[in-house]
Short mmCIF file of C-alpha atoms in Angstrom, two decimals:
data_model
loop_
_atom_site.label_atom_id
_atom_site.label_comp_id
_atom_site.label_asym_id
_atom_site.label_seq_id
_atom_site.Cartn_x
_atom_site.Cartn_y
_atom_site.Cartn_z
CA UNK A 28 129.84 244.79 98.69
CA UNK A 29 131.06 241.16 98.15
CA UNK A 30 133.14 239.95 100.51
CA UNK A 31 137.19 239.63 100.15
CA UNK A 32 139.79 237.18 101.30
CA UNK A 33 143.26 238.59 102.10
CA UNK A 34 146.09 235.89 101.70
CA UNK A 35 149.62 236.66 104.07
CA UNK A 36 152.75 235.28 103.11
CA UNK A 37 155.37 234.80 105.75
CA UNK A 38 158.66 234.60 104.57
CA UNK A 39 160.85 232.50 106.44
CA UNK A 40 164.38 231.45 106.79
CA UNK A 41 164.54 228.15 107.10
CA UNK A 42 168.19 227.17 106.43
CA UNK A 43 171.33 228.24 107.84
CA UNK A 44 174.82 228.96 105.95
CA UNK A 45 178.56 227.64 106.43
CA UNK A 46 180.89 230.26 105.48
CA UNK A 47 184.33 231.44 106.44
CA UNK A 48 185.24 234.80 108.24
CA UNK A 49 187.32 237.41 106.84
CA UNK A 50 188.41 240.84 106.71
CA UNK A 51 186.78 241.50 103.56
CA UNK A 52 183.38 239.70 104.54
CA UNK A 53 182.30 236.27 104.97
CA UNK A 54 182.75 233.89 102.17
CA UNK A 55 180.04 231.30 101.35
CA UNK A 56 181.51 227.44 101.59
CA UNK A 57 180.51 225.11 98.26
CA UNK A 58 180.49 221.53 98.98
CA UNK A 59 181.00 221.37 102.89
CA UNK A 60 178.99 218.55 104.32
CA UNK A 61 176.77 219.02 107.44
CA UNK A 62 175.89 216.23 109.64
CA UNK A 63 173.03 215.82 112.35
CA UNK A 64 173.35 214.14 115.39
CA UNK A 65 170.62 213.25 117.42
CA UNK A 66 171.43 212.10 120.93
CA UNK A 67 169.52 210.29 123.15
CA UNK A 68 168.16 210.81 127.43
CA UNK A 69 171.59 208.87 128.17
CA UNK A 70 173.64 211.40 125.64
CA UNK A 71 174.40 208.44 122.89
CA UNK A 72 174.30 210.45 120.00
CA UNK A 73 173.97 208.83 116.22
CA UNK A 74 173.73 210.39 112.84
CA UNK A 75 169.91 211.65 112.83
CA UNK A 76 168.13 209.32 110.47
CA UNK A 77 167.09 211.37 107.53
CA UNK A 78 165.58 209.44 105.26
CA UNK A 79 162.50 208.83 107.59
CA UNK A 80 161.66 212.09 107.25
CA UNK A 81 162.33 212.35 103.44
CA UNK A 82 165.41 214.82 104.01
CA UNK A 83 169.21 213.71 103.33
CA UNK A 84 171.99 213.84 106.28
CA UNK A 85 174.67 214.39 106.02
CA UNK A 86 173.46 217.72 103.43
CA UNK A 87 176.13 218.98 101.07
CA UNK A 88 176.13 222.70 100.83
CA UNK A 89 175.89 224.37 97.05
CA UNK A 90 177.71 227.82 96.27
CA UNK A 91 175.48 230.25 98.44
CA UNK A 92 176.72 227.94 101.47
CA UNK A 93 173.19 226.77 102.18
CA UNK A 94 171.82 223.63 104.48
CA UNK A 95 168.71 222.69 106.51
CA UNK A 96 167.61 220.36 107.81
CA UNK A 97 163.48 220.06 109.56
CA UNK A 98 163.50 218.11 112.54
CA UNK A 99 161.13 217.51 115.59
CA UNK A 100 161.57 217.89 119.15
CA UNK A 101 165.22 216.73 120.98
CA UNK A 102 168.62 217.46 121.71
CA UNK A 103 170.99 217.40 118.76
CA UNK A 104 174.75 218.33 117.60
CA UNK A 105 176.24 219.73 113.83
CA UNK A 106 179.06 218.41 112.13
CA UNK A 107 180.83 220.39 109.47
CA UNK A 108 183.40 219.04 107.32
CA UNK A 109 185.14 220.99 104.05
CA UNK A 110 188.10 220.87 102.31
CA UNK A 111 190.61 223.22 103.34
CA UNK A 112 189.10 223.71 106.92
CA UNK A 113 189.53 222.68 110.27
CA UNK A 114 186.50 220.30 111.27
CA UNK A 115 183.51 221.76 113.12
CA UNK A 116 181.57 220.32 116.08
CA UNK A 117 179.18 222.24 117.59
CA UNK A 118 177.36 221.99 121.10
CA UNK A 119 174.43 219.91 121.88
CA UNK A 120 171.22 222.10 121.47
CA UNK A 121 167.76 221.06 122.31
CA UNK A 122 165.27 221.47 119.80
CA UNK A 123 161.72 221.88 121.84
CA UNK A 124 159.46 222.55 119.36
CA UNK A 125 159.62 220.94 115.49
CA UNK A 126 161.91 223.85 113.65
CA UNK A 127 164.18 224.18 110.38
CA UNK A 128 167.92 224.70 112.04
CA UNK A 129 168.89 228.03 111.06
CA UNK A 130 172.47 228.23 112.42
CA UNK A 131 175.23 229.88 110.25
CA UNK A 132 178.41 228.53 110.97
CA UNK A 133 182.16 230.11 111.00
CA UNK A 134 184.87 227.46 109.72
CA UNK A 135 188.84 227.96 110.03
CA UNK A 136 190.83 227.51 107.49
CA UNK A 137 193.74 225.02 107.97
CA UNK A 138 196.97 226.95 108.08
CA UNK A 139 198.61 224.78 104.62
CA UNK A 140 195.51 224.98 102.88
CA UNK A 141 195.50 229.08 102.97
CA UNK A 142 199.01 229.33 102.48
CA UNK A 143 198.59 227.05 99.30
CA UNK A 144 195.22 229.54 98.05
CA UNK A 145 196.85 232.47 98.41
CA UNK A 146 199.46 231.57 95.97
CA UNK A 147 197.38 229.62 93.65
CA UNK A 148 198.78 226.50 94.32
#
């Protein structure tokens, strides 16, 4: 018999999601904008620089909520900035080996901006 080749597929997750919490669910945030920080052996962290590695930062989410970013080794921090929500800043993390970030990510809503939603204003 001739021999065969078997091709695998791994599918992997290699984004993570900004949405907000609620009772009904979580809702998917379009349009929030996700920064990376990278930070330094001293802890001087500045916006990760992106467009060495043929990526965009800060990332603006679409309507599923979606960002990623594929980074090497180090310590880094989010950012997470929408309309209508209380800014996010995340812990440090260390990144050991290169790795898409796959963290999904809870905003608040500010207290005028939900008042204002619910009644369509």
């Amino acid at each position: 018999l001739p021999a065969k080749s078997i091709e695998l597929v791994a599918a992997i997750d290699p984004g993570g999601y900004i949405y907000e919490q609620t009772n009904g669910g979580r809702i998917r945030i379009n349009k929030a904008q996700v920064t990376l920080y990278q930070c330094d052996t001293n802890d001087q962290c500045d916006v990760w620089p992106a467009e060495k590695y043929r990526q965009d930062n800060p990332r603006v989410t679409d309507e599923s909520g979606e960002y990623y970013f594929m980074i090497s080794p180090g310590k880094y921090y989010l950012q997470v900035e929408a309309r209508g929500y209380k800014q996010y800043q995340g812990e440090p993390f260390v990144v050991k080996n290169g790795s898409f970030l796959n963290f999904n990510i809870a905003l608040k809503p500010k207290i005028l901006w939900r008042f204002l939603h619910i009644f369509g204003l």
